[in-house]
Short mmCIF file of C-alpha atoms and ligand atoms in Angstrom, two decimals:
data_model
loop_
_atom_site.label_atom_id
_atom_site.label_comp_id
_atom_site.label_asym_id
_atom_site.label_seq_id
_atom_site.Cartn_x
_atom_site.Cartn_y
_atom_site.Cartn_z
CA UNK A 1 -55.81 -18.32 -2.76
CA UNK A 2 -58.71 -16.25 -3.94
CA UNK A 3 -62.36 -17.25 -4.18
CA UNK A 4 -63.66 -18.09 -7.63
CA UNK A 5 -66.04 -15.13 -7.32
CA UNK A 6 -63.28 -12.63 -6.53
CA UNK A 7 -61.11 -14.11 -9.24
CA UNK A 8 -63.91 -13.61 -11.74
CA UNK A 9 -64.35 -10.01 -10.62
CA UNK A 10 -60.63 -9.23 -10.97
CA UNK A 11 -59.95 -10.91 -14.27
CA UNK A 12 -62.93 -10.00 -16.47
CA UNK A 13 -62.59 -6.65 -18.20
CA UNK A 14 -65.20 -6.62 -20.97
CA UNK A 15 -67.96 -3.98 -21.21
CA UNK A 16 -70.29 -4.09 -18.21
CA UNK A 17 -67.89 -5.84 -15.81
CA UNK A 18 -66.72 -4.08 -12.60
CA UNK A 19 -63.02 -4.40 -13.47
CA UNK A 20 -63.77 -3.37 -17.04
CA UNK A 21 -65.46 -0.25 -15.66
CA UNK A 22 -62.38 0.49 -13.56
CA UNK A 23 -60.00 0.04 -16.50
CA UNK A 24 -62.17 2.34 -18.61
CA UNK A 25 -61.45 5.24 -16.27
CA UNK A 26 -57.82 5.35 -17.47
CA UNK A 27 -55.86 6.08 -20.63
CA UNK A 28 -54.46 2.90 -22.20
CA UNK A 29 -51.36 2.60 -24.42
CA UNK A 30 -53.06 1.27 -27.57
CA UNK A 31 -50.50 0.98 -30.36
CA UNK A 32 -47.33 2.53 -31.72
CA UNK A 33 -47.75 5.75 -33.68
CA UNK A 34 -45.86 4.06 -36.51
CA UNK A 35 -48.58 1.40 -36.90
CA UNK A 36 -50.97 3.82 -38.57
CA UNK A 37 -49.98 6.11 -41.42
CA UNK A 38 -51.95 8.98 -42.94
CA UNK A 39 -54.55 7.64 -45.39
CA UNK A 40 -53.14 4.14 -44.78
CA UNK A 41 -55.07 0.98 -43.96
CA UNK A 42 -56.99 0.86 -40.66
CA UNK A 43 -55.49 -1.26 -37.89
CA UNK A 44 -57.53 -3.91 -36.10
CA UNK A 45 -57.18 -3.16 -32.40
CA UNK A 46 -58.61 -5.21 -29.55
CA UNK A 47 -58.83 -3.40 -26.20
CA UNK A 48 -60.75 -4.51 -23.10
CA UNK A 49 -62.65 -7.05 -25.16
CA UNK A 50 -63.83 -4.47 -27.71
CA UNK A 51 -63.13 -4.88 -31.40
CA UNK A 52 -61.89 -1.49 -32.57
CA UNK A 53 -60.06 0.01 -35.50
CA UNK A 54 -57.44 2.74 -35.46
CA UNK A 55 -56.64 4.94 -38.44
CA UNK A 56 -54.86 8.18 -39.29
CA UNK A 57 -56.62 10.66 -41.53
CA UNK A 58 -55.10 12.79 -44.30
CA UNK A 59 -54.07 15.50 -41.85
CA UNK A 60 -52.43 13.04 -39.44
CA UNK A 61 -55.19 12.93 -36.81
CA UNK A 62 -55.83 9.55 -35.14
CA UNK A 63 -59.26 7.92 -34.91
CA UNK A 64 -60.10 4.93 -32.68
CA UNK A 65 -63.60 3.52 -33.02
CA UNK A 66 -65.82 0.47 -32.89
CA UNK A 67 -65.08 -1.48 -36.05
CA UNK A 68 -68.78 -1.73 -36.92
CA UNK A 69 -70.24 0.88 -39.21
CA UNK A 70 -73.26 2.46 -37.50
CA UNK A 71 -75.33 1.94 -40.67
CA UNK A 72 -75.59 -1.84 -40.87
CA UNK A 73 -72.45 -2.97 -39.09
CA UNK A 74 -70.10 -3.73 -41.99
CA UNK A 75 -66.55 -3.69 -40.64
CA UNK A 76 -64.79 -0.37 -41.04
CA UNK A 77 -61.52 -2.34 -41.09
CA UNK A 78 -62.22 -2.81 -44.80
CA UNK A 79 -62.95 0.90 -45.20
CA UNK A 80 -61.33 3.36 -47.60
CA UNK A 81 -59.19 5.82 -45.67
CA UNK A 82 -59.38 8.86 -47.93
CA UNK A 83 -59.60 12.62 -47.91
CA UNK A 84 -60.11 13.34 -44.25
CA UNK A 85 -62.08 10.29 -43.14
CA UNK A 86 -62.85 6.61 -43.33
CA UNK A 87 -65.46 5.48 -45.86
CA UNK A 88 -67.39 2.25 -45.29
CA UNK A 89 -67.13 -0.07 -48.29
CA UNK A 90 -70.76 -1.24 -48.03
CA UNK A 91 -72.77 1.90 -48.83
CA UNK A 92 -70.11 4.59 -48.75
CA UNK A 93 -70.89 6.35 -45.48
CA UNK A 94 -67.88 8.35 -44.36
CA UNK A 95 -66.71 9.21 -40.83
CA UNK A 96 -64.12 11.55 -39.39
CA UNK A 97 -61.74 10.65 -36.52
CA UNK A 98 -64.31 11.84 -33.96
CA UNK A 99 -66.91 9.43 -35.37
CA UNK A 100 -69.01 12.18 -36.95
CA UNK A 101 -70.72 11.01 -40.14
CA UNK A 102 -69.64 13.26 -43.02
CA UNK A 103 -71.45 11.68 -45.97
CA UNK A 104 -74.27 9.17 -46.56
CA UNK A 105 -74.18 8.89 -50.36
CA UNK A 106 -76.91 6.22 -50.59
CA UNK A 107 -79.46 8.54 -48.94
CA UNK A 108 -81.40 11.02 -51.14
CA UNK A 109 -80.47 14.62 -50.28
CA UNK A 110 -84.04 15.31 -49.20
CA UNK A 111 -83.84 12.56 -46.56
CA UNK A 112 -80.30 13.30 -45.38
CA UNK A 113 -79.72 12.68 -41.67
CA UNK A 114 -75.93 12.36 -41.50
CA UNK A 115 -75.54 15.00 -38.80
CA UNK A 116 -77.41 12.67 -36.43
CA UNK A 117 -75.21 9.63 -37.12
CA UNK A 118 -72.05 8.88 -35.16
CA UNK A 119 -69.66 5.98 -35.22
CA UNK A 120 -68.77 4.89 -31.69
CA UNK A 121 -65.46 6.73 -31.43
CA UNK A 122 -63.07 6.95 -28.50
CA UNK A 123 -60.70 9.74 -27.56
CA UNK A 124 -57.00 9.40 -28.27
CA UNK A 125 -53.76 11.30 -28.09
CA UNK A 126 -50.17 10.65 -29.09
CA UNK A 127 -47.03 11.11 -27.05
CA UNK A 128 -43.45 10.05 -27.79
CA UNK A 129 -44.36 7.42 -30.36
CA UNK A 130 -47.37 5.85 -28.66
CA UNK A 131 -51.11 6.24 -29.34
CA UNK A 132 -53.20 6.31 -26.14
CA UNK A 133 -56.92 5.56 -25.98
CA UNK A 134 -59.62 6.45 -23.47
CA UNK A 135 -62.51 3.98 -23.54
CA UNK A 136 -64.49 5.66 -20.77
CA UNK A 137 -67.68 7.63 -20.87
CA UNK A 138 -66.65 11.10 -19.71
CA UNK A 139 -67.30 13.87 -22.21
CA UNK A 140 -63.91 15.35 -21.30
CA UNK A 141 -61.30 12.65 -20.83
CA UNK A 142 -59.17 12.69 -17.67
CA UNK A 143 -55.63 14.09 -17.84
CA UNK A 144 -52.96 11.95 -19.54
CA UNK A 145 -50.96 9.41 -17.54
CA UNK A 146 -47.79 10.57 -15.79
CA UNK A 147 -45.95 7.33 -15.20
CA UNK A 148 -42.36 8.55 -15.41
CA UNK A 149 -41.13 6.17 -18.13
CA UNK A 150 -43.99 7.16 -20.45
CA UNK A 151 -42.77 10.77 -20.39
CA UNK A 152 -39.35 9.93 -21.79
CA UNK A 153 -38.55 11.76 -25.00
CA UNK A 154 -38.71 9.47 -28.03
CA UNK A 155 -34.94 9.65 -28.58
CA UNK A 156 -34.19 8.31 -25.08
CA UNK A 157 -36.91 5.73 -24.87
CA UNK A 158 -37.17 2.10 -25.91
CA UNK A 159 -40.78 0.98 -26.19
CA UNK A 160 -41.49 -2.72 -26.70
CA UNK A 161 -44.89 -4.29 -27.39
CA UNK A 162 -45.24 -8.06 -26.80
CA UNK A 163 -48.51 -9.97 -26.69
CA UNK A 164 -49.03 -12.50 -23.93
CA UNK A 165 -51.60 -15.23 -24.30
CA UNK A 166 -53.14 -15.17 -20.84
CA UNK A 167 -55.20 -12.96 -18.57
CA UNK A 168 -53.73 -9.56 -17.74
CA UNK A 169 -53.64 -10.13 -13.97
CA UNK A 170 -51.42 -13.21 -13.88
CA UNK A 171 -49.09 -11.43 -16.32
CA UNK A 172 -48.95 -8.35 -14.05
CA UNK A 173 -48.43 -10.48 -10.95
CA UNK A 174 -45.14 -11.72 -12.42
CA UNK A 175 -43.81 -8.19 -11.92
CA UNK A 176 -45.04 -8.04 -8.31
CA UNK A 177 -43.69 -11.45 -7.29
CA UNK A 178 -40.08 -10.31 -7.43
CA UNK A 179 -38.70 -13.38 -5.62
CA UNK A 180 -39.07 -15.42 -8.81
CA UNK A 181 -36.06 -13.58 -10.21
CA UNK A 182 -33.63 -15.76 -8.24
CA UNK A 183 -35.14 -18.91 -9.73
CA UNK A 184 -36.76 -18.56 -13.16
CA UNK A 185 -34.13 -16.10 -14.39
CA UNK A 186 -31.06 -16.68 -12.18
CA UNK A 187 -31.59 -20.13 -10.67
CA UNK A 188 -28.47 -21.64 -12.22
CA UNK A 189 -26.15 -18.86 -11.08
CA UNK A 190 -23.91 -19.51 -8.07
CA UNK A 191 -22.97 -16.48 -5.95
CA UNK A 192 -19.28 -17.03 -6.73
CA UNK A 193 -20.04 -16.72 -10.47
CA UNK A 194 -20.97 -13.05 -10.02
CA UNK A 195 -18.88 -9.95 -9.50
CA UNK A 196 -19.04 -9.36 -5.72
CA UNK A 197 -18.94 -5.60 -6.34
CA UNK A 198 -22.28 -5.83 -8.14
CA UNK A 199 -24.97 -5.28 -5.49
CA UNK A 200 -27.48 -7.44 -7.39
CA UNK A 201 -25.41 -10.48 -6.44
CA UNK A 202 -27.14 -10.31 -3.02
CA UNK A 203 -30.30 -11.55 -4.76
CA UNK A 204 -28.45 -14.77 -5.55
CA UNK A 205 -26.63 -15.10 -2.23
CA UNK A 206 -30.01 -15.10 -0.47
CA UNK A 207 -32.93 -16.27 -2.60
CA UNK A 208 -35.53 -16.07 0.15
CA UNK A 209 -36.02 -12.37 0.89
CA UNK A 210 -38.45 -10.89 3.37
CA UNK A 211 -41.02 -8.30 2.37
CA UNK A 212 -42.63 -5.07 3.45
CA UNK A 213 -45.77 -4.00 1.58
CA UNK A 214 -47.69 -0.79 1.90
CA UNK A 215 -50.70 0.78 0.24
CA UNK A 216 -49.90 4.07 -1.47
CA UNK A 217 -51.71 6.91 -3.22
CA UNK A 218 -51.05 5.27 -6.60
CA UNK A 219 -51.66 1.65 -5.60
CA UNK A 220 -49.18 -0.55 -3.76
CA UNK A 221 -45.49 -0.52 -2.97
CA UNK A 222 -43.32 -3.47 -1.96
CA UNK A 223 -39.80 -3.80 -0.65
CA UNK A 224 -38.01 -7.15 -0.75
CA UNK A 225 -35.04 -7.14 1.60
CA UNK A 226 -32.11 -9.31 2.52
CA UNK A 227 -28.72 -8.80 4.13
CA UNK A 228 -26.02 -7.10 2.09
CA UNK A 229 -22.50 -6.49 3.41
CA UNK A 230 -22.24 -6.15 7.21
CA UNK A 231 -24.51 -3.41 8.55
CA UNK A 232 -26.39 -2.97 5.26
CA UNK A 233 -29.57 -4.22 3.61
CA UNK A 234 -30.16 -4.83 -0.10
CA UNK A 235 -33.61 -3.53 -1.08
CA UNK A 236 -35.60 -4.28 -4.23
CA UNK A 237 -38.50 -1.84 -4.50
CA UNK A 238 -41.49 -2.46 -6.77
CA UNK A 239 -44.80 -0.69 -7.32
CA UNK A 240 -48.24 -1.41 -8.63
CA UNK A 241 -49.97 1.63 -10.11
CA UNK A 242 -53.62 1.57 -11.07
CA UNK A 243 -54.91 0.10 -13.23
CA UNK A 244 -52.25 -2.25 -14.69
CA UNK A 245 -48.81 -0.67 -14.29
CA UNK A 246 -45.80 -2.24 -12.61
CA UNK A 247 -42.47 -0.63 -11.80
CA UNK A 248 -40.15 -3.53 -11.23
CA UNK A 249 -36.84 -3.63 -9.34
CA UNK A 250 -34.54 -5.19 -11.94
CA UNK A 251 -32.17 -2.24 -12.09
CA UNK A 252 -30.24 0.36 -10.13
CA UNK A 253 -32.69 2.60 -8.31
CA UNK A 254 -30.94 5.84 -9.16
CA UNK A 255 -31.72 5.72 -12.88
CA UNK A 256 -34.14 2.79 -13.30
CA UNK A 257 -36.71 4.69 -15.35
CA UNK A 258 -38.81 1.88 -16.77
CA UNK A 259 -42.41 0.69 -16.50
CA UNK A 260 -44.55 -2.21 -17.65
CA UNK A 261 -48.16 -1.79 -18.76
CA UNK A 262 -50.22 -5.01 -18.86
CA UNK A 263 -53.00 -3.87 -21.16
CA UNK A 264 -55.90 -6.33 -21.44
CA UNK A 265 -56.78 -6.97 -25.08
CA UNK A 266 -59.51 -9.33 -23.93
CA UNK A 267 -59.83 -11.64 -20.93
CA UNK A 268 -57.21 -14.08 -22.21
CA UNK A 269 -54.79 -11.88 -24.17
CA UNK A 270 -52.63 -9.06 -22.86
CA UNK A 271 -50.37 -6.52 -24.53
CA UNK A 272 -47.20 -6.13 -22.49
CA UNK A 273 -45.88 -2.64 -23.18
CA UNK A 274 -42.48 -1.86 -21.69
CA UNK A 275 -41.17 1.70 -21.59
CA UNK A 276 -37.47 1.96 -20.72
CA UNK A 277 -34.94 4.75 -20.54
CA UNK A 278 -32.08 3.94 -22.91
CA UNK A 279 -29.63 5.70 -20.58
CA UNK A 280 -30.41 3.65 -17.46
CA UNK A 281 -27.67 1.49 -15.95
CA UNK A 282 -28.00 -1.92 -17.61
CA UNK A 283 -29.38 -4.53 -15.20
CA UNK A 284 -27.27 -7.51 -14.15
CA UNK A 285 -27.01 -9.93 -17.06
CA UNK A 286 -23.36 -11.11 -16.96
CA UNK A 287 -21.16 -13.41 -14.93
CA UNK A 288 -17.92 -12.05 -13.51
CA UNK A 289 -15.99 -13.55 -16.43
CA UNK A 290 -18.02 -11.36 -18.80
CA UNK A 291 -20.20 -14.13 -20.27
CA UNK A 292 -23.95 -13.58 -20.38
CA UNK A 293 -25.80 -15.46 -17.67
CA UNK A 294 -27.04 -18.66 -19.34
CA UNK A 295 -30.62 -18.17 -20.47
CA UNK A 296 -30.48 -14.36 -20.23
CA UNK A 297 -29.21 -13.78 -23.75
CA UNK A 298 -31.57 -11.26 -25.35
CA UNK A 299 -34.20 -13.06 -27.41
CA UNK A 300 -37.23 -11.33 -28.81
CA UNK A 301 -37.85 -12.99 -32.18
CA UNK A 302 -41.33 -12.07 -33.36
CA UNK A 303 -43.72 -13.69 -35.78
CA UNK A 304 -44.77 -11.34 -38.57
CA UNK A 305 -47.70 -9.18 -37.49
CA UNK A 306 -51.00 -10.11 -39.09
CA UNK A 307 -54.17 -8.04 -39.44
CA UNK A 308 -56.01 -10.28 -36.96
CA UNK A 309 -57.47 -8.71 -33.79
CA UNK A 310 -54.84 -10.67 -31.86
CA UNK A 311 -52.18 -10.83 -34.56
CA UNK A 312 -49.73 -8.17 -33.36
CA UNK A 313 -46.41 -8.62 -31.55
CA UNK A 314 -46.45 -12.39 -31.05
CA UNK A 315 -43.23 -14.09 -29.95
CA UNK A 316 -41.80 -16.82 -32.16
CA UNK A 317 -41.03 -18.83 -28.99
CA UNK A 318 -44.53 -19.47 -27.75
CA UNK A 319 -46.83 -22.04 -26.19
CA UNK A 320 -47.20 -23.74 -29.59
CA UNK A 321 -43.53 -24.81 -29.47
CA UNK A 322 -43.20 -25.05 -25.66
CA UNK A 323 -41.29 -21.74 -25.76
CA UNK A 324 -38.43 -23.70 -27.39
CA UNK A 325 -37.46 -25.19 -24.08
CA UNK A 326 -34.07 -26.93 -24.25
CA UNK A 327 -34.07 -29.76 -21.70
CA UNK A 328 -30.34 -30.30 -22.04
CA UNK A 329 -29.69 -26.63 -21.21
CA UNK A 330 -32.17 -26.95 -18.32
CA UNK A 331 -30.16 -29.88 -16.96
CA UNK A 332 -26.73 -28.32 -17.42
CA UNK A 333 -26.60 -24.53 -17.77
CA UNK A 334 -29.88 -22.62 -17.37
CA UNK A 335 -32.51 -23.03 -14.68
CA UNK A 336 -35.50 -22.75 -17.03
CA UNK A 337 -34.03 -24.16 -20.24
CA UNK A 338 -35.62 -21.24 -22.07
CA UNK A 339 -33.67 -18.31 -23.47
CA UNK A 340 -34.77 -14.69 -22.96
CA UNK A 341 -36.22 -13.05 -19.83
CA UNK A 342 -39.52 -12.16 -21.46
CA UNK A 343 -39.88 -15.66 -22.89
CA UNK A 344 -39.15 -17.21 -19.50
CA UNK A 345 -41.86 -15.03 -17.93
CA UNK A 346 -44.18 -15.90 -20.80
CA UNK A 347 -43.65 -19.62 -20.18
CA UNK A 348 -44.37 -19.29 -16.46
CA UNK A 349 -47.52 -17.18 -16.73
CA UNK A 350 -49.09 -18.62 -19.90
CA UNK A 351 -48.48 -22.15 -18.63
CA UNK A 352 -50.93 -21.44 -15.76
CA UNK A 353 -53.77 -21.50 -18.31
CA UNK A 354 -55.69 -18.64 -19.94
CA UNK A 355 -57.12 -17.47 -16.59
CA UNK A 356 -55.43 -19.02 -13.58
CA UNK A 357 -57.66 -20.75 -11.03
CA UNK A 358 -56.58 -18.93 -7.87
CA UNK A 359 -58.49 -21.31 -5.60
CA UNK A 360 -55.75 -23.83 -6.43
CA UNK A 361 -52.92 -21.63 -5.08
CA UNK A 362 -50.98 -21.72 -1.81
CA UNK A 363 -49.54 -18.26 -1.41
CA UNK A 364 -46.24 -17.83 0.45
CA UNK A 365 -44.81 -14.86 2.37
CA UNK A 366 -43.03 -13.83 -0.84
CA UNK A 367 -46.50 -13.27 -2.40
CA UNK A 368 -47.41 -10.46 0.00
CA UNK A 369 -47.34 -7.85 -2.77
CA UNK A 370 -49.47 -10.04 -5.04
CA UNK A 371 -52.05 -10.72 -2.32
CA UNK A 372 -52.33 -7.12 -1.11
CA UNK A 373 -52.57 -5.77 -4.65
CA UNK A 374 -55.48 -8.09 -5.41
CA UNK A 375 -57.33 -6.86 -2.31
CA UNK A 376 -56.59 -3.24 -3.20
CA UNK A 377 -57.96 -3.73 -6.72
CA UNK A 378 -61.02 -5.60 -5.48
CA UNK A 379 -61.87 -2.76 -3.06
CA UNK A 380 -61.39 -0.14 -5.77
CA UNK A 381 -63.56 -2.01 -8.29
CA UNK A 382 -66.31 -2.54 -5.69
CA UNK A 383 -66.20 1.09 -4.52
CA UNK A 384 -66.49 2.32 -8.10
CA UNK A 385 -69.43 -0.02 -8.79
CA UNK A 386 -71.27 0.71 -5.53
CA UNK A 387 -70.61 4.41 -4.98
CA UNK A 388 -68.93 5.73 -8.08
CA UNK A 389 -65.70 6.30 -6.12
CA UNK A 390 -62.94 7.14 -8.56
CA UNK A 391 -59.96 4.78 -8.29
CA UNK A 392 -56.46 6.18 -7.61
CA UNK A 393 -54.79 8.54 -10.04
CA UNK A 394 -57.61 9.06 -12.54
CA UNK A 395 -57.93 12.79 -11.87
CA UNK A 396 -54.49 13.33 -10.34
CA UNK A 397 -52.14 11.18 -12.46
CA UNK A 398 -49.07 13.12 -11.33
CA UNK A 399 -49.04 11.09 -8.09
CA UNK A 400 -47.32 8.42 -10.21
CA UNK A 401 -44.19 10.58 -10.28
CA UNK A 402 -43.55 9.66 -6.65
CA UNK A 403 -43.10 6.00 -7.65
CA UNK A 404 -39.79 4.51 -8.83
CA UNK A 405 -38.79 0.86 -8.80
CA UNK A 406 -35.25 -0.39 -8.40
CA UNK A 407 -32.60 -1.80 -6.10
CA UNK A 408 -30.32 -0.10 -3.59
CA UNK A 409 -28.27 -0.82 -0.50
CA UNK A 410 -29.11 1.11 2.67
CA UNK A 411 -27.84 0.94 6.24
CA UNK A 412 -29.56 -1.53 8.53
CA UNK A 413 -31.87 0.15 11.01
CA UNK A 414 -33.22 2.85 8.67
CA UNK A 415 -36.96 2.50 8.11
CA UNK A 416 -37.57 1.29 4.55
CA UNK A 417 -39.88 4.18 3.69
CA UNK A 418 -37.29 6.64 4.94
CA UNK A 419 -34.60 4.88 2.88
CA UNK A 420 -36.92 5.10 -0.15
CA UNK A 421 -37.53 8.81 0.44
CA UNK A 422 -33.79 9.45 0.64
CA UNK A 423 -33.18 7.57 -2.60
CA UNK A 424 -35.99 9.41 -4.34
CA UNK A 425 -34.44 12.74 -3.40
CA UNK A 426 -31.12 11.64 -4.93
CA UNK A 427 -32.42 9.91 -8.04
CA UNK A 428 -31.55 10.83 -11.60
CA UNK A 429 -34.35 11.93 -13.87
CA UNK A 430 -34.04 12.15 -17.63
CA UNK A 431 -34.18 15.97 -17.53
CA UNK A 432 -31.34 16.10 -14.97
CA UNK A 433 -29.19 13.72 -16.99
CA UNK A 434 -29.84 15.60 -20.20
CA UNK A 435 -28.98 18.90 -18.55
CA UNK A 436 -25.86 17.47 -16.94
CA UNK A 437 -24.66 16.14 -20.29
CA UNK A 438 -25.00 19.54 -21.98
S1 FES B 1 -72.91 -0.64 -43.49
FE1 FES B 1 -71.53 0.98 -43.67
S2 FES B 1 -72.41 2.29 -45.09
FE2 FES B 1 -73.82 0.70 -44.91
FE1 FE2 B 2 -39.59 -12.43 -14.53
#
């Protein structure tokens, strides 16, 4: 459990909150590059409780700014994106991507003061198909994030945006509580249904793993372990990286280049952004007879995007239709009765309510990673508020390159951190694979 006060501190991310201040130290994945076209309509973008717009000017540069015009607050969402800037439809003031006012056509030339007017603009950059935003206050933004999966070249990367209708923290905690995999996703699978040569079958043979958790330079690292074949241990390694990243273990460690960002749109809506290497070994999704594990068929049907602040990337299976739960399937074939891993996770975490009441919980040993990560975040948010201490990775984002999630089998008796180090030294990276293929 967590006190109501600590829960409030962790979950609120709007302007002026301690956790909001922490989040504002980092670059956030904001939207896909393809969502804004040169001289096209502005995009309504909610981030950390702020109503923003994103647009691309005639020369292709991206602007992200408060949606309110600094004149009298008409929404720049309705603006005309033309000839190198965005023009407010109320009185025609025009702004460039940096927020500088270029024209104030309703002001007599003798009274012109446009050089002193700025829209509240935030810094941005684009990399491999994603627009990143920095909502902090530094004049020079910190260096870009170096989470491995975000560095994948566009041609080898699958990037998926999905909105979740709950607070960012309970969504993130689904990635840290790795023991749920054997129930929510695989609860109906019997060990004998799986190929015994597939190491991930150990997660079904023993659904009650033990855990090691350790604080790291980038945040937190967890290892869930259970017996494998005689003399060996099956490890599932996961990481939390500040401020909202998770590297989860659903894959083969050697090439499991994938990461989840849980980007708070506001306190009760989260954009789940998954970056995945298209060349990674596919995770376990089939029974030994080749059929897909019931419930794990890929489902990601989306509602059409709308222009609403919260209208992007909404699943068609959602809380409004009980995630299309099939009670007959739940009774006979699939543990959850819901089809699609993301939809199953959505059902579990949204069903807790918009912001879960953590005083109501009874944490178990399998929640060690969840509990320690909360404490780590609380300390970082308090240290930033009290002393201005920068949280991990803001100025040295390359520490993230030492983090990889995934599963492997290692001999019993080897320390888990040593086993992790060994696996890291043998892992495949996209550059290595690309070079090897040439
Ligand atoms: S409110 Fe935008 S120009 Fe007047
Ligand atoms: Fe899950």
